Short mmCIF file of C-alpha atoms in Angstrom, two decimals:
data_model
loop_
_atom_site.label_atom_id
_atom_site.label_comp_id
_atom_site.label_asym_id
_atom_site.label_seq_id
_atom_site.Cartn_x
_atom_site.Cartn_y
_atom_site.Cartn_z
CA UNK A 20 23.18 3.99 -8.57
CA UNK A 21 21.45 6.94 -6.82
CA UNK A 22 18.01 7.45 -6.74
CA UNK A 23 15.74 10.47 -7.48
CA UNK A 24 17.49 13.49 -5.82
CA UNK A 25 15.41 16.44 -4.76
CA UNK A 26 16.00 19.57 -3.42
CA UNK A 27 15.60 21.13 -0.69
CA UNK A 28 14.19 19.02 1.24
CA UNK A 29 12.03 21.85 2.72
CA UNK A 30 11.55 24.68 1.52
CA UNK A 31 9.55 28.07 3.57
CA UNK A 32 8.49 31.04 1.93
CA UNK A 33 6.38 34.15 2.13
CA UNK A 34 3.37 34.70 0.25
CA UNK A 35 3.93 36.62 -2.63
CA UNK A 36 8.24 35.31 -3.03
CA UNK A 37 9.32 32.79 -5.90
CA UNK A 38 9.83 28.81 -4.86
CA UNK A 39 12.29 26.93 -6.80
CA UNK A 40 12.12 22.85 -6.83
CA UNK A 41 14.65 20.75 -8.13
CA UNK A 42 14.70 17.25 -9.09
CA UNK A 43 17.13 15.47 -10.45
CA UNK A 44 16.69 11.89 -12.49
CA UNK A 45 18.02 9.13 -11.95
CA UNK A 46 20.89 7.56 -13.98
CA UNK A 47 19.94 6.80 -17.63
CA UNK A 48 16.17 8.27 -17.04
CA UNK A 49 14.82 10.98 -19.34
CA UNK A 50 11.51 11.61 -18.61
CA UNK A 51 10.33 13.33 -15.22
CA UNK A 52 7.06 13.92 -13.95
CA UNK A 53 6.40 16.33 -11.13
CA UNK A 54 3.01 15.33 -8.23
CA UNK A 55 1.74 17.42 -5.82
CA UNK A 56 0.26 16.17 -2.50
CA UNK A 57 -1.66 18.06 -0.35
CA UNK A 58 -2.01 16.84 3.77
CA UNK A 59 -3.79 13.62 4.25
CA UNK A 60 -4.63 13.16 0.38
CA UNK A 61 -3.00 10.90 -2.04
CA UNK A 62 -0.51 12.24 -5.09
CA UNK A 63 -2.09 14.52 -8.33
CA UNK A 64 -0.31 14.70 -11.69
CA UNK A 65 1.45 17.77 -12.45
CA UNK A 66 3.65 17.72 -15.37
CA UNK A 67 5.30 15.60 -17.58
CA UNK A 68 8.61 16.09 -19.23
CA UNK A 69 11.66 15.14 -21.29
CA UNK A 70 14.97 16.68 -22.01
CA UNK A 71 14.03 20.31 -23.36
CA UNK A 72 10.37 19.29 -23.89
CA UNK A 73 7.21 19.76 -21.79
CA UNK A 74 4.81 16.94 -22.72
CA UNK A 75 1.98 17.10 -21.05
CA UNK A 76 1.41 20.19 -18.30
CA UNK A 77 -2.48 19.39 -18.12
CA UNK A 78 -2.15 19.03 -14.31
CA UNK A 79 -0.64 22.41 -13.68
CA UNK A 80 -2.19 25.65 -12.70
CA UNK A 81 -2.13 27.54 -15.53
CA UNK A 82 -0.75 30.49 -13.92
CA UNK A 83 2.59 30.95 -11.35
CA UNK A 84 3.83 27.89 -11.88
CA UNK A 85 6.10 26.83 -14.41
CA UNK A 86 8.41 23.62 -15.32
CA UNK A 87 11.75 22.55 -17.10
CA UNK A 88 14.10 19.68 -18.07
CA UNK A 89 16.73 21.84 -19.42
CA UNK A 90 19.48 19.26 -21.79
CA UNK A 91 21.61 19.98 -19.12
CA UNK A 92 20.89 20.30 -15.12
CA UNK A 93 18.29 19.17 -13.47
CA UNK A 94 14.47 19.68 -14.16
CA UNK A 95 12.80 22.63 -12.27
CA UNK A 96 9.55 23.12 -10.70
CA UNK A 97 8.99 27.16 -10.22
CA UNK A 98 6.12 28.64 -8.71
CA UNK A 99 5.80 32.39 -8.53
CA UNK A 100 4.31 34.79 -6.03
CA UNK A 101 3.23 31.31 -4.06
CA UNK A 102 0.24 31.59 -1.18
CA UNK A 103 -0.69 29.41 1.44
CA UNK A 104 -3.06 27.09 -0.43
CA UNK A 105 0.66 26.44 -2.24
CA UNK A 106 1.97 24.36 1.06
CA UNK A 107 2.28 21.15 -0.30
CA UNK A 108 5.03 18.21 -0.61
CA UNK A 109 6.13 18.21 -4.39
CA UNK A 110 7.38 15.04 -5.61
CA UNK A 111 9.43 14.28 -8.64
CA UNK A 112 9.76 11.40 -10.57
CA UNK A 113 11.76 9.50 -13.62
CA UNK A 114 11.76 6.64 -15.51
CA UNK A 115 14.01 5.36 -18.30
CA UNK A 116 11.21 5.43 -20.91
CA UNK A 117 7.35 6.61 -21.37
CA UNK A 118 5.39 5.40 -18.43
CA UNK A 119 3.24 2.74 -18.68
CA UNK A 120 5.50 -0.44 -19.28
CA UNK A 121 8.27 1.35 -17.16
CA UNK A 122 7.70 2.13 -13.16
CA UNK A 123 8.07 5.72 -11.99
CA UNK A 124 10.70 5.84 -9.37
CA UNK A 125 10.30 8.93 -7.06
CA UNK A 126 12.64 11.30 -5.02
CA UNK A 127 12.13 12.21 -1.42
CA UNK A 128 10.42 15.18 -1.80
CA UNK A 129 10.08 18.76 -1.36
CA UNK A 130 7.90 20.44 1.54
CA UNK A 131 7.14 23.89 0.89
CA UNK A 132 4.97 25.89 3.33
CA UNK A 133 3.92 29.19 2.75
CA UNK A 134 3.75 31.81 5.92
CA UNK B 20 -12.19 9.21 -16.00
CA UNK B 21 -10.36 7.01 -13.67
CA UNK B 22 -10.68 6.83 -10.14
CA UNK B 23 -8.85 4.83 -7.58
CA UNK B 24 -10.78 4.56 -3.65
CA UNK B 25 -9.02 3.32 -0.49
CA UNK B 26 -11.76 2.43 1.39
CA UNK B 27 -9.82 1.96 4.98
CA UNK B 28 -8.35 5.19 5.72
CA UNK B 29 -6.65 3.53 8.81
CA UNK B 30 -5.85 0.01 9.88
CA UNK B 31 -3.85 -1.63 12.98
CA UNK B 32 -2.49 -4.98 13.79
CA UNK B 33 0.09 -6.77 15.63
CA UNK B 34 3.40 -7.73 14.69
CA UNK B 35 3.92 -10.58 13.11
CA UNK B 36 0.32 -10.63 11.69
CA UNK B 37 -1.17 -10.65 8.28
CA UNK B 38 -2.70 -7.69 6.79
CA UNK B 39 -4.85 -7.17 4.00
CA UNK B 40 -5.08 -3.44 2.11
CA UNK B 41 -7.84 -2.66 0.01
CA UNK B 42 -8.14 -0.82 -3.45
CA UNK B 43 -10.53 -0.69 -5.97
CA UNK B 44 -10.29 1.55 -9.04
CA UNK B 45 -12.84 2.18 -11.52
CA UNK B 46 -11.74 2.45 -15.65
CA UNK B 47 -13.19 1.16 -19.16
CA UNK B 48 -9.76 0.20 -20.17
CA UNK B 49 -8.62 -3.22 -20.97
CA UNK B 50 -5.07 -2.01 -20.35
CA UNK B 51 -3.50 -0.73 -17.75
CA UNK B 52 -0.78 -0.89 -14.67
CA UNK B 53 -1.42 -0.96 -11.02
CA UNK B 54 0.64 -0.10 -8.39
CA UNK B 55 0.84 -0.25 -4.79
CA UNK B 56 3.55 2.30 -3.01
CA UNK B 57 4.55 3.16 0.57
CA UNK B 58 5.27 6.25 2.58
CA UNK B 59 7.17 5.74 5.80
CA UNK B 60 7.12 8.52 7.99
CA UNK B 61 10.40 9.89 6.27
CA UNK B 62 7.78 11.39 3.34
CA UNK B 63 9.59 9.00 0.63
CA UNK B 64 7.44 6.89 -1.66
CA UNK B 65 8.60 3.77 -2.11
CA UNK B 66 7.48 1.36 -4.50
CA UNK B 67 6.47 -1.74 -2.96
CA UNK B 68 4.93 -3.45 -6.14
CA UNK B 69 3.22 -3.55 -9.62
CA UNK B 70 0.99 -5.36 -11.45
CA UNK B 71 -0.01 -5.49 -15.18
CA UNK B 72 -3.72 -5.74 -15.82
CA UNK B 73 -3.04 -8.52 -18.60
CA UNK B 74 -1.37 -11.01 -16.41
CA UNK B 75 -3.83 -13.19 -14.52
CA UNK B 76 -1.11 -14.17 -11.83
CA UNK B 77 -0.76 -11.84 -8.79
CA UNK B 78 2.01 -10.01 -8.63
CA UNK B 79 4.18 -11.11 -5.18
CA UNK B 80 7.24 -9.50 -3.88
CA UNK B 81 8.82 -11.35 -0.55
CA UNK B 82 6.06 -10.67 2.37
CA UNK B 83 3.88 -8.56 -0.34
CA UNK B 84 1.15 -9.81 -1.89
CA UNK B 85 -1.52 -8.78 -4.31
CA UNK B 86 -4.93 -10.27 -5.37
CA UNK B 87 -6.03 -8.55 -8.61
CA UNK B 88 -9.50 -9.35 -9.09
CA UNK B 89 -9.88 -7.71 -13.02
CA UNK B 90 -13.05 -8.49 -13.25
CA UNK B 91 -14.23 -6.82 -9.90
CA UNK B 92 -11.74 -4.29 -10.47
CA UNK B 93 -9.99 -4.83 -7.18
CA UNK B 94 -6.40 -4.94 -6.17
CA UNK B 95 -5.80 -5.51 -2.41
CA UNK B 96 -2.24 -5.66 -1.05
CA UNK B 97 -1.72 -8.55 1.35
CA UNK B 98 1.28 -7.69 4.05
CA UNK B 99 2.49 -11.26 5.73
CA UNK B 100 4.43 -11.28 8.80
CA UNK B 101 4.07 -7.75 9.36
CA UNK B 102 6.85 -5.81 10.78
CA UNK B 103 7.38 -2.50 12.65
CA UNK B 104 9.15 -0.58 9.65
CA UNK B 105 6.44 -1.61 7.62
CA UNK B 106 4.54 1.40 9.59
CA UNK B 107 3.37 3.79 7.31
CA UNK B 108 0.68 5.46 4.25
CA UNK B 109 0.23 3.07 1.76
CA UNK B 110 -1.05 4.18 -1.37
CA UNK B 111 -2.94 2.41 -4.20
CA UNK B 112 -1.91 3.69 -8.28
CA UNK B 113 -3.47 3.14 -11.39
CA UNK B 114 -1.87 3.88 -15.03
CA UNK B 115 -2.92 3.34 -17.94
CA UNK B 116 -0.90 1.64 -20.91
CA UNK B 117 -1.47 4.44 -23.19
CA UNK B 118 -0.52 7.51 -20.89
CA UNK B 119 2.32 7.98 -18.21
CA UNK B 120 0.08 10.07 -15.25
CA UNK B 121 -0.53 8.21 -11.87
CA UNK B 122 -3.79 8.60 -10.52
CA UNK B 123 -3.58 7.53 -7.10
CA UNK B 124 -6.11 6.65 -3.93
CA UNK B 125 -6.28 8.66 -1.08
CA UNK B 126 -4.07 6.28 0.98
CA UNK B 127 -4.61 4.03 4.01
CA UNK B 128 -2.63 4.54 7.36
CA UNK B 129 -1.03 1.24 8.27
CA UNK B 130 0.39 0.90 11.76
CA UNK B 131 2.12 -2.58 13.27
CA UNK B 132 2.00 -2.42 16.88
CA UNK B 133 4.72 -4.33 18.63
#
């Protein structure tokens, strides 16, 4: 049973160009959240979402970036026109129900850095 | 709002040799999960184990360890016969029962020497 895929893996862009961030869930798991983590800090809440549905987006900047969990395909993480204080690892995770009584299992990660 | 602090941002020891992580977190709910999780150097974070706040027996997985102290709210992870992979950030999470988001410490950087 695979786990959390994300990709890439890393990611470089130019200020001012378009960063796409996939994740996809694992088997049987409908809801995905999306973290950010900056150097030498620990993880913040981004988003939350289901299939077609964005639950809770209280964690993300309210403008460039953007999220979806399309019914089919993976769930996407886009930020537009990123800058440097964008250079972070974005993590993804799932879990089969609401969390709380079920543990979110995360993906690898994406490292974008911004030149 | 809750907070989560990881008071030892670094911490050493032999191989072979017990290790105690601490976390306290700070909340006014009754309910709730807690979480420790590790990052190797690979950047994955791994789940290394869970505890919920209304069972009074610490959670254990194999050479992993907790010691939830509710009352003190404190949840250190205890590492037994440490090994080299067990190298790397280890993060404490809280969640509570009613919501889904992680809020997590700020880490502590575990190295076993050989």
């Amino acid at each position: 049973n695979a786990g959390v895929m994300q990709n890439p893996r890393h990611l470089v862009r130019r200020r001012g160009q378009e960063a796409r961030l996939r994740c996809s869930p694992m088997k049987g798991h409908s809801h995905v959240y999306w973290y950010r983590q900056l150097p030498e800090e620990g993880l913040k809440f981004m988003v939350y979402l289901q299939k077609e549905n964005i639950i809770d987006e209280s964690g993300m900047p309210k403008e460039r970036f953007s999220a979806e969990f399309p019914k089919e395909g993976p769930s996407i993480l886009r930020i537009q026109q990123v800058v440097r204080g964008d250079s972070a690892a974005y993590f993804c995770a799932s879990s089969p129900e609401r969390g709380g009584t079920d543990t979110q299992y995360f993906g690898p990660g994406t490292r974008l850095t911004v030149l | 709002a809750q907070t989560v602090t990881q008071s030892q941002p670094e911490m050493s020891v032999q191989e072979a040799e017990t290790v105690t992580l601490s976390c306290t977190y700070d909340t006014s709910e009754n309910n709730y999960y807690l979480f420790w999780y590790k990052q190797p150097p690979s950047r994955q974070m791994i789940l290394v184990i869970r505890q919920e706040a209304y069972k009074q027996q610490n959670a254990t997985e194999n050479r992993f360890s907790v010691n939830f102290q509710k009352a003190a709210k404190s949840f250190s992870l205890k590492i037994s016969d440490s090994q080299l992979g067990d190298t790397a950030m280890y993060f404490c999470a809280f969640m509570r029962s009613s919501n889904y988001q992680l809020i997590w410490g700020a880490g502590t950087k575990l190295i076993i020497k050989p």
